[in-house]
XYZ file of C-alpha atoms in Angstrom:
503
model
C -53.817 4.621 30.462
C -57.296 6.951 29.482
C -57.168 9.826 26.591
C -56.813 12.836 28.430
C -56.174 11.475 31.481
C -52.934 11.285 33.290
C -50.073 12.982 36.001
C -49.662 16.887 35.332
C -46.365 17.015 33.431
C -44.481 19.759 35.149
C -44.457 22.228 37.584
C -43.526 25.778 36.456
C -43.063 28.751 37.932
C -46.594 29.499 38.171
C -48.349 25.929 38.986
C -50.382 26.175 42.126
C -51.588 23.135 44.103
C -54.876 23.834 43.546
C -54.089 23.443 39.267
C -53.754 19.721 40.314
C -57.306 19.954 40.937
C -57.967 22.210 37.851
C -56.403 20.197 35.244
C -57.837 17.436 35.999
C -61.335 18.918 36.075
C -60.446 19.611 32.433
C -59.101 16.573 31.499
C -61.257 13.885 32.957
C -64.732 16.314 34.615
C -66.733 13.282 34.764
C -63.324 10.943 36.372
C -64.064 9.780 40.493
C -62.170 11.718 42.505
C -63.266 11.131 45.864
C -65.440 8.565 47.429
C -66.790 8.652 51.021
C -69.209 6.270 52.484
C -72.098 6.193 49.475
C -70.901 9.758 48.982
C -69.353 9.837 45.389
C -67.847 13.412 43.588
C -66.364 13.879 40.153
C -63.269 16.310 39.561
C -66.026 18.478 38.043
C -68.024 18.523 40.687
C -65.068 19.110 43.565
C -63.911 21.818 41.241
C -66.999 23.728 41.390
C -67.441 23.181 45.104
C -63.622 24.719 46.132
C -64.624 27.607 43.161
C -67.838 28.570 44.983
C -66.175 28.187 48.433
C -63.202 30.223 47.318
C -64.860 32.818 45.409
C -66.786 33.315 49.162
C -64.113 33.788 51.487
C -62.417 36.711 49.434
C -66.549 37.924 49.508
C -65.624 37.543 53.364
C -62.311 39.387 53.174
C -59.686 36.417 53.639
C -56.852 37.879 51.817
C -53.527 36.595 50.377
C -51.560 34.887 52.798
C -54.434 34.846 55.393
C -54.604 31.202 57.563
C -57.557 29.283 57.698
C -58.056 26.256 59.691
C -59.469 22.982 58.802
C -60.976 20.344 61.221
C -62.932 17.478 60.091
C -62.611 13.631 61.164
C -61.619 12.559 57.676
C -64.113 14.188 55.078
C -64.823 15.236 51.550
C -66.227 18.575 52.973
C -62.192 18.683 54.396
C -60.565 18.156 50.603
C -63.001 21.186 48.991
C -62.214 23.088 52.453
C -58.894 22.944 51.158
C -58.531 24.000 47.711
C -61.460 26.364 48.373
C -58.443 27.770 50.678
C -56.052 27.918 48.038
C -58.136 29.367 45.636
C -58.662 31.950 48.038
C -55.114 32.689 47.978
C -55.157 31.596 51.591
C -52.756 29.101 53.703
C -54.586 26.341 54.892
C -53.824 25.204 58.296
C -54.933 21.198 58.995
C -55.588 21.066 62.127
C -55.245 16.738 63.820
C -59.046 15.536 65.105
C -57.275 14.241 68.145
C -56.169 16.996 69.519
C -57.266 18.432 72.582
C -58.917 22.242 72.240
C -55.259 23.608 74.566
C -53.020 21.794 72.038
C -56.309 23.646 69.281
C -55.621 26.854 70.894
C -52.051 27.025 70.033
C -52.432 26.123 66.713
C -54.731 28.999 66.146
C -53.218 31.952 67.935
C -50.148 30.860 66.668
C -50.474 31.180 63.423
C -53.172 33.728 63.900
C -56.188 32.129 61.990
C -58.733 34.666 60.180
C -61.302 31.422 59.917
C -62.053 27.985 60.875
C -64.213 25.457 58.673
C -65.339 22.385 60.202
C -68.159 20.110 60.801
C -70.928 20.569 62.840
C -70.738 17.956 65.347
C -67.077 19.304 65.971
C -68.332 22.926 66.669
C -69.137 22.409 70.947
C -65.649 20.992 71.458
C -64.121 23.815 69.677
C -66.031 26.506 71.143
C -63.468 26.513 74.257
C -60.225 27.135 71.742
C -62.676 29.590 69.412
C -63.134 31.865 72.867
C -59.006 32.253 72.952
C -58.505 33.114 69.305
C -58.179 36.491 69.286
C -57.895 36.828 65.463
C -60.595 34.706 64.513
C -63.327 36.337 62.505
C -65.284 33.286 60.692
C -65.903 29.535 61.560
C -67.826 28.190 58.584
C -69.815 24.500 59.005
C -72.859 23.277 57.833
C -75.934 23.988 59.526
C -77.753 27.398 61.061
C -74.606 30.528 62.404
C -73.824 30.948 66.107
C -75.081 33.187 68.716
C -74.774 37.141 68.681
C -72.580 36.891 71.591
C -69.434 35.192 69.545
C -66.837 37.376 68.543
C -66.818 35.746 64.934
C -69.015 35.313 62.766
C -70.496 31.706 61.980
C -71.707 30.817 58.961
C -73.825 28.071 57.007
C -71.512 26.169 54.532
C -74.591 24.523 52.803
C -75.638 27.337 51.277
C -72.054 28.596 50.125
C -71.385 25.268 48.283
C -75.182 24.949 46.791
C -75.237 28.179 44.837
C -72.251 30.320 45.091
C -69.985 31.443 42.348
C -68.601 28.696 40.122
C -65.844 30.708 38.360
C -62.192 29.803 39.537
C -61.099 32.750 41.407
C -58.263 34.651 40.121
C -54.805 33.642 41.166
C -52.843 35.266 43.435
C -49.581 33.840 44.584
C -46.285 31.809 43.032
C -45.302 27.970 44.077
C -42.364 29.726 46.389
C -45.663 30.853 48.188
C -46.672 29.867 51.667
C -49.751 27.213 51.211
C -50.418 25.515 54.198
C -49.003 25.338 57.867
C -48.485 21.618 59.261
C -48.076 21.121 63.103
C -45.628 18.638 64.202
C -46.803 16.399 66.624
C -45.957 18.134 70.483
C -46.846 16.560 73.065
C -48.942 19.709 74.860
C -49.628 22.167 72.145
C -46.200 23.437 71.414
C -45.936 22.152 68.579
C -44.756 23.981 65.978
C -46.086 25.289 62.264
C -43.972 23.740 59.588
C -43.935 26.067 56.492
C -44.971 24.180 53.477
C -44.892 26.324 49.886
C -46.927 24.891 46.533
C -43.429 24.030 45.119
C -43.032 21.898 48.366
C -46.526 19.714 48.219
C -45.961 19.638 44.745
C -42.559 18.111 44.942
C -43.636 15.815 47.290
C -46.594 14.318 45.124
C -44.308 14.184 42.201
C -41.506 12.428 44.133
C -43.545 10.472 46.415
C -45.709 9.132 43.163
C -42.455 8.358 41.289
C -41.900 5.380 43.083
C -45.017 4.030 44.038
C -46.316 4.172 40.008
C -48.977 5.858 40.518
C -51.702 5.907 37.906
C -55.097 7.447 36.950
C -56.484 3.517 37.614
C -55.607 3.950 41.026
C -57.998 3.978 44.207
C -55.593 4.757 46.890
C -57.782 4.661 50.502
C -56.901 7.612 52.693
C -57.066 6.574 56.739
C -54.071 8.676 57.979
C -55.171 12.912 58.576
C -54.618 15.373 56.341
C -52.354 17.251 59.497
C -50.126 14.558 58.525
C -47.802 15.103 55.737
C -48.178 11.549 54.714
C -52.037 11.874 54.690
C -51.580 15.190 52.946
C -49.433 13.289 50.113
C -51.696 10.502 49.352
C -54.490 13.550 48.181
C -52.143 15.429 46.245
C -50.658 12.319 44.573
C -54.224 11.087 43.730
C -55.331 14.430 42.305
C -51.185 14.526 40.181
C -52.772 11.643 38.877
C -56.072 12.083 38.428
C -56.646 8.859 40.330
C -59.503 8.537 43.083
C -59.347 8.946 46.928
C -61.571 6.478 49.247
C -61.746 8.467 52.758
C -62.435 5.844 55.492
C -63.092 6.888 59.338
C -63.101 3.721 61.657
C -63.325 1.877 64.637
C -62.822 -1.336 64.084
C -60.436 -3.754 61.503
C -63.485 -5.275 59.755
C -64.376 -1.575 58.587
C -61.016 -1.388 56.718
C -60.946 -4.893 55.148
C -64.757 -3.819 53.952
C -63.969 -0.370 52.253
C -60.821 -2.198 50.805
C -62.712 -5.019 49.373
C -65.665 -3.006 48.048
C -64.273 -0.320 46.498
C -61.270 -2.143 45.082
C -58.626 -0.279 46.766
C -54.520 -0.552 44.716
C -52.942 1.378 47.668
C -53.049 2.413 51.453
C -50.651 3.813 53.314
C -50.203 3.877 57.327
C -48.679 3.685 60.746
C -47.242 0.460 62.721
C -50.091 0.815 64.805
C -52.625 0.309 62.048
C -50.589 -2.483 60.452
C -50.239 -4.221 63.787
C -54.149 -3.865 64.144
C -54.480 -5.530 60.711
C -52.431 -8.592 61.561
C -53.657 -9.447 64.587
C -54.639 -12.897 64.781
C -58.220 -12.352 64.737
C -58.088 -9.997 61.709
C -60.124 -10.468 58.748
C -57.274 -9.502 57.033
C -56.274 -13.198 56.648
C -59.877 -14.454 55.617
C -59.398 -12.586 52.503
C -57.438 -12.051 49.145
C -56.675 -8.699 47.791
C -55.535 -8.972 43.861
C -56.507 -5.343 43.635
C -54.126 -4.079 46.188
C -51.107 -3.362 44.456
C -48.912 -1.707 47.090
C -49.270 -0.569 51.011
C -46.980 1.880 52.258
C -45.446 2.289 55.907
C -44.263 5.686 57.389
C -44.241 7.194 60.721
C -42.238 5.248 62.000
C -40.197 1.843 61.751
C -42.632 -1.174 61.251
C -41.255 -3.745 63.555
C -40.202 -7.042 62.365
C -42.549 -9.603 63.040
C -45.629 -7.089 61.970
C -43.427 -6.863 58.520
C -44.190 -10.692 58.342
C -47.140 -11.128 59.321
C -48.414 -7.926 56.822
C -46.469 -10.178 54.119
C -47.964 -13.154 54.738
C -51.442 -11.605 54.968
C -50.966 -10.185 51.557
C -48.246 -11.739 49.361
C -49.254 -10.407 46.295
C -48.927 -6.893 47.488
C -45.819 -4.635 47.212
C -44.773 -3.507 50.493
C -42.837 -0.134 51.101
C -41.024 1.194 53.785
C -40.697 5.093 54.275
C -38.562 7.536 56.348
C -39.682 10.935 56.359
C -40.373 13.871 58.275
C -42.658 16.735 58.398
C -40.178 19.284 57.812
C -38.986 17.667 54.520
C -41.906 15.330 53.436
C -40.209 11.568 52.825
C -36.396 11.433 52.276
C -35.749 7.065 51.617
C -38.163 4.789 50.924
C -36.876 0.707 50.947
C -38.235 -1.101 47.928
C -39.948 -4.375 48.150
C -37.439 -6.233 46.743
C -35.319 -5.098 49.121
C -36.773 -6.411 52.509
C -35.468 -9.501 53.019
C -31.891 -8.269 52.520
C -31.800 -4.929 54.627
C -33.674 -6.176 57.668
C -33.872 -2.563 59.976
C -32.885 -0.403 56.808
C -34.835 2.795 55.739
C -33.424 2.458 52.372
C -32.042 5.256 50.115
C -32.527 8.302 49.116
C -36.541 9.251 46.879
C -35.530 10.431 43.232
C -34.280 13.878 43.139
C -33.313 14.166 47.036
C -29.974 13.946 48.234
C -28.923 12.899 52.104
C -25.559 13.814 53.414
C -24.300 11.598 56.734
C -22.075 14.433 58.758
C -20.243 13.907 61.786
C -20.056 16.146 65.160
C -17.219 18.349 62.842
C -19.239 18.824 60.103
C -17.510 16.252 57.653
C -18.760 13.578 55.732
C -19.257 9.795 57.366
C -17.627 7.158 55.834
C -19.517 3.939 55.425
C -20.737 2.603 58.622
C -19.930 5.440 60.752
C -22.853 7.030 62.429
C -24.038 10.750 61.767
C -26.726 13.533 61.686
C -29.063 12.895 58.827
C -29.334 15.588 56.364
C -31.712 16.551 54.171
C -30.982 18.151 50.632
C -33.862 18.586 47.928
C -37.376 20.411 46.011
C -39.002 18.893 49.778
C -37.195 21.316 52.172
C -39.894 23.162 53.230
C -39.885 26.998 54.193
C -38.812 26.236 58.309
C -41.219 26.686 61.163
C -44.199 29.768 61.024
C -42.890 32.748 64.249
C -39.656 30.947 65.346
C -36.812 32.669 63.494
C -34.531 30.722 65.757
C -35.335 27.579 65.747
C -35.401 27.507 61.875
C -31.981 28.511 61.804
C -30.636 25.638 64.217
C -32.275 23.066 61.323
C -32.768 25.049 58.121
C -29.074 25.655 57.261
C -26.598 26.597 54.217
C -25.832 23.466 52.253
C -22.497 22.544 53.856
C -21.078 20.992 50.949
C -22.083 24.134 48.062
C -19.678 25.821 46.680
C -18.932 28.870 49.020
C -20.589 31.340 45.795
C -23.687 29.135 46.873
C -24.066 28.607 50.152
C -26.432 31.728 50.634
C -28.873 30.119 47.970
C -30.224 27.363 49.564
C -31.165 25.534 52.933
C -31.045 21.703 53.691
C -32.507 20.423 56.873
C -30.689 18.830 59.465
C -32.547 16.276 60.652
C -31.316 15.482 64.494
C -31.564 11.531 63.109
C -29.034 9.691 63.761
C -27.574 7.222 60.584
C -25.794 5.017 59.251
C -25.026 3.513 55.902
C -23.623 0.440 54.787
C -21.002 -0.328 51.917
C -24.300 -0.496 49.425
C -25.273 3.002 50.195
C -28.632 1.717 52.243
C -29.298 3.661 55.083
C -29.844 2.652 58.866
C -31.733 4.506 61.403
C -30.306 4.569 64.683
C -31.958 7.366 67.008
C -32.422 10.773 68.047
C -29.628 13.443 68.618
C -32.256 15.484 70.596
C -34.515 13.736 73.867
C -37.518 13.770 71.827
C -39.221 10.061 71.521
C -41.137 8.562 68.639
C -44.380 7.256 70.111
C -47.490 5.506 67.733
C -46.033 8.013 65.051
C -46.181 11.015 67.147
C -42.840 13.212 68.577
C -42.982 13.381 71.828
C -40.812 15.740 74.376
C -39.984 14.190 78.194
C -39.301 17.547 78.896
C -43.031 18.994 78.226
C -44.482 15.577 79.885
C -42.493 16.353 82.613
C -43.546 20.086 82.863
C -47.685 19.186 82.463
C -47.251 16.690 85.857
C -45.141 19.316 87.118
C -48.092 22.172 86.757
C -50.547 19.762 88.654
C -48.595 21.123 92.257
C -48.892 17.701 93.893
C -44.984 16.662 92.436
C -41.585 17.506 94.362
C -39.500 15.662 91.096
C -40.935 13.988 88.002
C -38.725 12.269 85.447
C -40.220 11.210 82.170
C -38.262 8.568 80.080
C -39.363 6.816 76.875
C -39.305 2.502 77.258
C -38.425 1.254 73.605
C -41.381 -0.780 72.410
C -41.489 -2.865 69.504
C -45.141 -1.618 68.438
C -45.158 2.082 69.339
C -41.606 3.174 68.709
C -41.861 3.869 72.904
C -43.863 4.310 75.819
C -43.583 6.927 77.965
C -42.969 6.560 81.784
C -42.867 9.099 84.751
C -41.344 8.578 87.813
C -42.769 11.130 90.317
C -41.957 12.221 93.694
C -44.995 13.942 95.536
C -44.589 17.128 97.248
C -44.619 16.813 101.535
C -48.344 16.538 102.597
C -49.218 15.989 99.363
C -51.663 12.800 98.309
C -51.221 11.500 94.830
C -52.771 9.174 93.036
C -51.735 7.407 89.852
C -55.176 7.748 88.418
C -55.566 10.978 88.639
C -52.295 12.083 87.189
C -53.232 10.019 84.371
C -56.510 11.786 84.124
C -54.567 15.482 84.001
C -52.440 13.733 81.217
C -55.578 12.861 79.269
C -57.468 16.120 80.047
C -53.813 18.212 78.585
C -51.973 15.989 75.986
C -53.490 13.972 73.371
C -53.712 10.445 73.781
C-alpha cells in the first residue's frame, strides 16, 4: 500500500459521502480515480470538477435537500454530477438509462426534481419526460442551451466544468441527512424511491469492501448502472479505498474482455445474465487468462449452478462471491468462495455489522430448517420510501427483539423474502411472500403488467404469471381473452408492452 493512500478510518456524524473524494484528493491527488475509454481523471481532477459543479448549482438556486436527477449511459460526467450534487447540499437521483419516458416522468414528478444533468445525446429522448415535470427548473448537459419556450433553463455544462469556482462548497448536511433516492425496478413506472442517507451509503461501502478486501491498488470494472444499488456501491467503495474505477459500456462480450485485459481489472461485479453472456461456449473469456482478476461478484438474482460452474472453469484463479440483498438495505449476505462447493444454492451468512432475523407468521424466531421472512438489521437499512409513509411503515418496523424501551429507536427492514437457515447458520432463499417476480435482476409486479394490457381496451381478461427460469429468474407470461368483437395480435400487444415498460 502506498504511503498516504488508503481507506478512510472512520465515518463520523459529520462525515459525508463527498468527503470520500475530498479525502483521497488530499491524500493522493495524482492517483488515477476514473477511466472511461482513453479518458482518465485523477482524484484531484474529479475533486476540482465536482467543486465547480457544486458551486454552480448553488449559484443557480439549488438548495439543501433539493432533488437533482442524473441520466447517463455510464460516463465520467455522471460521477462528477453525483459528487457535485452532493457538494451543493442536494440529493442525487440516478435514473436507470434503460427506462422509457413514462417511467422517467414518474420519477421526476414523484420526487419533484429541481434539475436534471444528462448527456447531449439523451436530450431529445428525455424531452417527453421533461414536459410533464412541473418542478423542473434546470437541465444541464454539454452543448448549447435549449429554446426560449421551454419552461426550464437549459445550461451548457462544459463551461461550468472548464472555468468554474474550484473551492469546495461549504458542507450543508449531516451524515443522517438524505443523500440519494434510488428507485426500485418497477415494471410500469410505479416504482418506489428508496431514501439513502449519507450514513447508509458510507456504511455500505465500508461493509461490502471489507470482505472483498479492496485496496488502493484495485482496478474495479464498473458495468452496472449507478441507479442499481450495487453499481453505486462499486463507485463508493473504490473512492473509500482510493482505488481506480473503470467505466464500461458494452454491446458485445468481446468489449468487456478487451477492457479486462487492457486495464488489468482486479475486481468486477455482475448479474446472472452478464455472467451467462460471458461464459457462452464461443465467448472469448475462454481464450484468455486473467491473473490480475482477484475477484468477481454476482448480485441481483441467484446465479444458476450451470453458469457458476462455467464461470469457475473460465476463471480458476479468481475468487467468486455470491451476494444477496435489496435496495432497501443494500447487501444482506454473501457466500464466501471457499463455501461454494459445500453450500450449493446458499445465499451465505450476514455481512459484517449486519444482523438477520428469520421470523414466522407469529413473529417468532424460526428454528433451523423452518421457513420464515428475512428481516435485516444494521447501518445500511434505508430511511424508507419517498413520499409513501404507509408503504414505509409496512416494511420498516421497530426491531421486534429489542428491549421494549428501545423499540422506537431503530427500524429494521422486513424484506418479504422467504428464507430458511441450516444448522450451521447458512441461509437459503425460498421465494417471495408477495407476488413480485425477479426478471433479469428487476422486480416485476404481475398486477402492473396486467394493468398495461388492460389499458389497451382490447382485452376482457388478463392473467400474468412468472415461469421459473434458471438464467433470468422468471420469464413473464400473459394469458389474455379479447373483448367481444376485438381483434388482437400478439405482436401488437408486445409492441404496446415494449413502449410502456422497460425492456
